[in-house]
Short mmCIF file of C-alpha atoms in Angstrom, two decimals:
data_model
loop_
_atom_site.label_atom_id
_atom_site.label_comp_id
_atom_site.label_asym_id
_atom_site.label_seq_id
_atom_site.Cartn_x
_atom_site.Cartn_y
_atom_site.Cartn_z
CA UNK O 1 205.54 -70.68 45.73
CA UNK O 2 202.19 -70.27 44.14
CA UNK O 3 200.57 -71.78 41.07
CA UNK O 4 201.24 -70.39 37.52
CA UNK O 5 199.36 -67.38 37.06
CA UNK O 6 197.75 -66.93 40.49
CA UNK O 7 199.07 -63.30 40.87
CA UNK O 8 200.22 -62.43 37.20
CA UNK O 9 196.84 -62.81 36.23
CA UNK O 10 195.67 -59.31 36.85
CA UNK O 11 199.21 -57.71 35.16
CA UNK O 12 199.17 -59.79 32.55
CA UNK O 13 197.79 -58.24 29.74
CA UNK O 14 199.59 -54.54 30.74
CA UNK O 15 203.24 -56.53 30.90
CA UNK O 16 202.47 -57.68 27.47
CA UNK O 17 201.08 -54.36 26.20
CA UNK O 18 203.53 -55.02 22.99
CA UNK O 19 202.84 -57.83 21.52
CA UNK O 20 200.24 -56.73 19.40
CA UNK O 21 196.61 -57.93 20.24
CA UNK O 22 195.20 -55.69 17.57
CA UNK O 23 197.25 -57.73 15.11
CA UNK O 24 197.45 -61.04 16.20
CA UNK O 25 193.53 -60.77 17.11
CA UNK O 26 192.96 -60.27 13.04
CA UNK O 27 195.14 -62.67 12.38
CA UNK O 28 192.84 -65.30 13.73
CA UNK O 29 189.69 -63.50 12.09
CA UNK O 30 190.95 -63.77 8.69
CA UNK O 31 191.89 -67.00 8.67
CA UNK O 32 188.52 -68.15 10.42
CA UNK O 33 186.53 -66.14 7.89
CA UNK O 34 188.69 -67.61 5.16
CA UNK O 35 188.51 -71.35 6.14
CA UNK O 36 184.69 -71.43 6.21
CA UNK O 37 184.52 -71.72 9.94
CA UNK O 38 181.46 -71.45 12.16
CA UNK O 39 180.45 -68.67 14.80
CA UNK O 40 180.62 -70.51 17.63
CA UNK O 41 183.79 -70.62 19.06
CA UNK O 42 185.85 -72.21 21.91
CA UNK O 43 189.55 -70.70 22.98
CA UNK O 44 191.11 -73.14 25.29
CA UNK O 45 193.85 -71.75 27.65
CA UNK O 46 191.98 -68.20 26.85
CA UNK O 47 193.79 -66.28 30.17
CA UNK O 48 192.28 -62.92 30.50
CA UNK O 49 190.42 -63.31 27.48
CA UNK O 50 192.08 -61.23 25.25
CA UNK O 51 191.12 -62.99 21.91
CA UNK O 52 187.48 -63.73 23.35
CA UNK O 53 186.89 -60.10 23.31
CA UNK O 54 188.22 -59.50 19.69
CA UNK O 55 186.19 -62.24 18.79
CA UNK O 56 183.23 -61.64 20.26
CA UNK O 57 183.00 -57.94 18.99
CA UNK O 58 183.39 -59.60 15.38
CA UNK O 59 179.94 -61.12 16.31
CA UNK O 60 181.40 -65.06 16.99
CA UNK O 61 179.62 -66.63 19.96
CA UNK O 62 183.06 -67.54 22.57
CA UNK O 63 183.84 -69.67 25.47
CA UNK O 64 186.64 -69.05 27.11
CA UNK O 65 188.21 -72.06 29.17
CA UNK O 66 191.37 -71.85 31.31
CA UNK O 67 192.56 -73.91 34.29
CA UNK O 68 194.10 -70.62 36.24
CA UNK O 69 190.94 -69.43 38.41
CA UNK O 70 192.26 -65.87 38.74
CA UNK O 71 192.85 -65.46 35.03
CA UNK O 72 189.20 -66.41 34.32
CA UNK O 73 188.11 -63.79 36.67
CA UNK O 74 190.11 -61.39 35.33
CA UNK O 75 188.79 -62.44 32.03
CA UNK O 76 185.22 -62.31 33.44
CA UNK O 77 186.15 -58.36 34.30
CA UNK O 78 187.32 -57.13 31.74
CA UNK O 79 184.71 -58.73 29.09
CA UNK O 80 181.81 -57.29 31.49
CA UNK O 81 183.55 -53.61 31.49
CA UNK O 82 183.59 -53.89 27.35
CA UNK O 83 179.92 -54.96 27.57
CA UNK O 84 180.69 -58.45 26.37
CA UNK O 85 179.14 -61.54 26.91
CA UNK O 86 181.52 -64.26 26.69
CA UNK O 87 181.16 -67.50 29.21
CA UNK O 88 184.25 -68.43 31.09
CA UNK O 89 184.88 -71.88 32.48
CA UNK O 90 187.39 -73.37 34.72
CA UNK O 91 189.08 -76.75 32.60
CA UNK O 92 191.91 -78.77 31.65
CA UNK O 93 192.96 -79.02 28.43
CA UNK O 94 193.45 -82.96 28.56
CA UNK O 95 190.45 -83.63 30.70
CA UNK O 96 187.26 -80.85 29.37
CA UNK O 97 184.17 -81.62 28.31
CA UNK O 98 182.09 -78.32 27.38
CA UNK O 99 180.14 -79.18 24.26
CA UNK O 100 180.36 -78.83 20.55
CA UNK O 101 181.57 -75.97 19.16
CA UNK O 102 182.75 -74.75 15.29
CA UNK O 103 186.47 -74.06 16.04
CA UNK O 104 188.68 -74.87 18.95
CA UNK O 105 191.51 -71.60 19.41
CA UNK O 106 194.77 -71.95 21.56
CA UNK O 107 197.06 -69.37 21.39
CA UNK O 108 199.86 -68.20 23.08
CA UNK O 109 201.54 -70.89 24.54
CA UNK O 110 198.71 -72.73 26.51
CA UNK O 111 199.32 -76.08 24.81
CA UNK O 112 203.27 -75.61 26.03
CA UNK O 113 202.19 -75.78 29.05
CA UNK O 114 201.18 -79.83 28.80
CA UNK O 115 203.54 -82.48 29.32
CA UNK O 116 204.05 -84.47 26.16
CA UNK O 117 202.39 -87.53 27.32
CA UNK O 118 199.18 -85.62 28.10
CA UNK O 119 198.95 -84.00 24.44
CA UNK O 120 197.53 -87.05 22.50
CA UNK O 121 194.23 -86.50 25.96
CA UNK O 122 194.31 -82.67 25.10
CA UNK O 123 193.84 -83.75 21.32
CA UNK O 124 191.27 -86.05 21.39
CA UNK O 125 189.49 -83.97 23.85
CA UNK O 126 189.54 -81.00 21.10
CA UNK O 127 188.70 -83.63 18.23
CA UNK O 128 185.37 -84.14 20.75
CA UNK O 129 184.64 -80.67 21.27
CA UNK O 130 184.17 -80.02 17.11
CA UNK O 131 181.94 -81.19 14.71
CA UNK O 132 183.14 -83.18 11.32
CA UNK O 133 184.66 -80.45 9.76
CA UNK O 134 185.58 -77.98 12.61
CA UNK O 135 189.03 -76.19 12.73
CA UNK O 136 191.38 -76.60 15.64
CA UNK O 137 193.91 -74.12 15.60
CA UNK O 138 196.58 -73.64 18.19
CA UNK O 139 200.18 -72.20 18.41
CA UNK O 140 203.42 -73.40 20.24
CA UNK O 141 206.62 -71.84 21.25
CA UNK O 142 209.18 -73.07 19.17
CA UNK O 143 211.61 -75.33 20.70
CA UNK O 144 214.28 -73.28 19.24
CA UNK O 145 212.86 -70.14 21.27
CA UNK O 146 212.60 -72.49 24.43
CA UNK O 147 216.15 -73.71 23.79
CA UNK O 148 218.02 -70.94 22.73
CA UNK O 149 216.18 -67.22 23.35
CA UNK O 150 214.43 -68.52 26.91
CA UNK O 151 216.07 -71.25 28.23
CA UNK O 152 218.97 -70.10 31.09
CA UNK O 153 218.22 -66.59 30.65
CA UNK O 154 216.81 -63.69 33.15
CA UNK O 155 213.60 -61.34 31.82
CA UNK O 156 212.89 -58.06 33.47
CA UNK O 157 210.11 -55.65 32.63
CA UNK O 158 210.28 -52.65 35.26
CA UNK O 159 207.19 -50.01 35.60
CA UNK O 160 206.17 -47.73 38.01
CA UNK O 161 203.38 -50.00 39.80
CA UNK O 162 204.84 -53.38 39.18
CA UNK O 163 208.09 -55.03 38.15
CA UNK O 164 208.68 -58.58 36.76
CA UNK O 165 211.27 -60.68 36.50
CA UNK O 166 211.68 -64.70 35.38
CA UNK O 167 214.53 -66.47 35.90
CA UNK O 168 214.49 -69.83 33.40
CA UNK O 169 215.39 -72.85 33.49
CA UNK O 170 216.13 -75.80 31.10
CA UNK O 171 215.88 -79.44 32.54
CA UNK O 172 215.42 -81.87 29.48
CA UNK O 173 212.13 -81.33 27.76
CA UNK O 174 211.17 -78.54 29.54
CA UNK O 175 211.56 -74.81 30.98
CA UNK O 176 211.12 -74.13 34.37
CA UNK O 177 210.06 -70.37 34.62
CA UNK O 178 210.61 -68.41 38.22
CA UNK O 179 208.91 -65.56 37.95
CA UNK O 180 208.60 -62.83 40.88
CA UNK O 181 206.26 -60.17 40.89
CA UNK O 182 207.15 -56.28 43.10
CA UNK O 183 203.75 -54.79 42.98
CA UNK O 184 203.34 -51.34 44.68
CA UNK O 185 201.04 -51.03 47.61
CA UNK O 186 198.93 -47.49 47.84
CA UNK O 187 201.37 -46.16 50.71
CA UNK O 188 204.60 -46.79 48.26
CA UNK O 189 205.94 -49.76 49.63
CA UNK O 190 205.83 -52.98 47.54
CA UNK O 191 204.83 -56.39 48.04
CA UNK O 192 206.55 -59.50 46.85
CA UNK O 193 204.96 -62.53 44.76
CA UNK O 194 206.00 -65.68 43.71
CA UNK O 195 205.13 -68.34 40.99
CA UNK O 196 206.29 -71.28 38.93
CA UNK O 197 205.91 -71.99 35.33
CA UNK O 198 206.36 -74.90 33.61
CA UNK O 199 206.63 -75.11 29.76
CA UNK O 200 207.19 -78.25 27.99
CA UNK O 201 209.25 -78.75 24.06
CA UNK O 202 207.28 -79.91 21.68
CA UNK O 203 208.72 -81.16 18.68
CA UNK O 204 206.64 -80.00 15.27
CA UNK O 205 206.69 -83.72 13.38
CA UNK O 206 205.74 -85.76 16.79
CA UNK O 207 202.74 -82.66 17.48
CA UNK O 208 201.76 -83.69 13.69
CA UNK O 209 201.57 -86.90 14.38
CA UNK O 210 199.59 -86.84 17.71
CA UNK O 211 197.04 -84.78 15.57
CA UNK O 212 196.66 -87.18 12.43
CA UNK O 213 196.16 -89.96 15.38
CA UNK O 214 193.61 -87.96 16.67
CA UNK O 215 191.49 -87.36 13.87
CA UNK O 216 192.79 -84.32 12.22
CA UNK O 217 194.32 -83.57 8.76
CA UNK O 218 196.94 -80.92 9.66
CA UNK O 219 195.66 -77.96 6.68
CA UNK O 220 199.68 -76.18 6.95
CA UNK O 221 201.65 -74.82 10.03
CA UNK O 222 203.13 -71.58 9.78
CA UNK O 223 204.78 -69.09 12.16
CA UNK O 224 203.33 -66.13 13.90
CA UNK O 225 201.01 -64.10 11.84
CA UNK O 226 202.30 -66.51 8.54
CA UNK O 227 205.91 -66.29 8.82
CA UNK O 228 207.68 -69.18 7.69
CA UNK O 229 207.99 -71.33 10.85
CA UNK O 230 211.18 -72.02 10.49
CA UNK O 231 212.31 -68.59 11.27
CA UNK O 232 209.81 -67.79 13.82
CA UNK O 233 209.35 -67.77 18.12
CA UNK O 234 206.02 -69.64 17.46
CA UNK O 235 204.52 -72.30 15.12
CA UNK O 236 200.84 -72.68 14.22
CA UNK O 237 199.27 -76.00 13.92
CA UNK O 238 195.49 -75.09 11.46
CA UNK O 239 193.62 -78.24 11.49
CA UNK O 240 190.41 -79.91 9.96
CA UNK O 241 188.45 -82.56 11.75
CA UNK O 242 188.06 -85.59 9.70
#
């Protein structure tokens, strides 16, 4: 079975078409603009590079950093067919070293993805990465939407070139995430791929406290696009370095 991402990377932005880039993208931008932060940005876990590009066209200098090889060249595609130029590294969130930058973005999931004993690494790392004063901002799946709307159920998303399904998992303080790709060949017939995703619970007060240990002063969390987090699939962590 391969790594996570190794052959959704190039479907992964079309199979999630609907979950509103446009909005979630100026989401971000209005709440960098309105905390005073910097231009030069760094989105860890960054995937494709979806927010890069919104970013970057909004005139902030990115990196994009991801550990999944294939979604960095996907990334690297699509920024050079927009005209973009956005630099794309290959790290771990617990391990980089890339420089110092104004603000530190992790959406979607990618901090989910880290076992709890690796978070306080992933935090100082990000503490490292910013200057006195820098934002760190980054988003988790809930763990009532791990527990209860993805935990031991089936996903399907069926289209003419490619169909995907995950089959999930709950073991402890995780989700173990199956997914299988059918992707359609030229002559009609389709071939069959196979992954494994792994994403970790994280409770909100022990996250808090890993960040105060780390050198942040945790500004507010707040669901997706500022719902109240209590009632939402995600919760956003917006942080000041000390």
């Amino acid at each position: 079975m391969a790594n996570a991402y190794d052959h959704l990377s190039q479907w992964f932005e079309r199979l999630n078409d609907d979950c509103g880039y446009e909005q979630w993208s100026q989401y971000f931008l209005s709440g960098l603009k309105a905390l005073g932060a910097g231009k030069r940005g760094l989105e860890m876990g960054c995937g494709s590079g979806a927010f890069c590009r919104a970013l970057a066209k909004s005139g902030y200098e990115m990196t994009g950093a991801d550990l999944s090889a294939p979604m960095l060249s996907e990334g690297m595609r699509l920024a050079r067919e927009e005209g973009l130029s956005i630099r794309f590294v290959q790290a771990d969130a617990a391990k980089f070293s890339l420089g110092r930058f104004d603000f530190l973005l992790a959406p979607n999931d990618c901090y989910n993805y880290l076992a709890p004993e690796k978070l306080p690494a992933a935090f100082r790392r990000a503490a490292a990465a910013l200057g006195k004063g820098g934002i760190f901002w980054f988003d988790l799946s809930s763990p009532r939407k791990l527990r209860e709307k993805i935990a031991d159920n089936v996903f399907a998303d069926d289209r003419d070139e490619v169909t995907y399904l995950v089959f999930n998992h709950l073991s402890h303080d995780r989700v173990e995430m199956d997914v299988t790709l059918f992707v359609r060949r030229q002559d009609g017939a389709f071939d069959r791929f196979d992954e494994r995703h792994v994403q970790y619970i994280h409770e909100t007060d022990a996250v808090r406290a890993e960040l105060e240990r780390a050198g942040f002063r945790v500004l507010r969390t707040e669901g997706h696009l500022g719902e109240c987090p209590e009632q939402s699939d995600r919760v956003n962590f917006i942080c000041r370095k000390l």
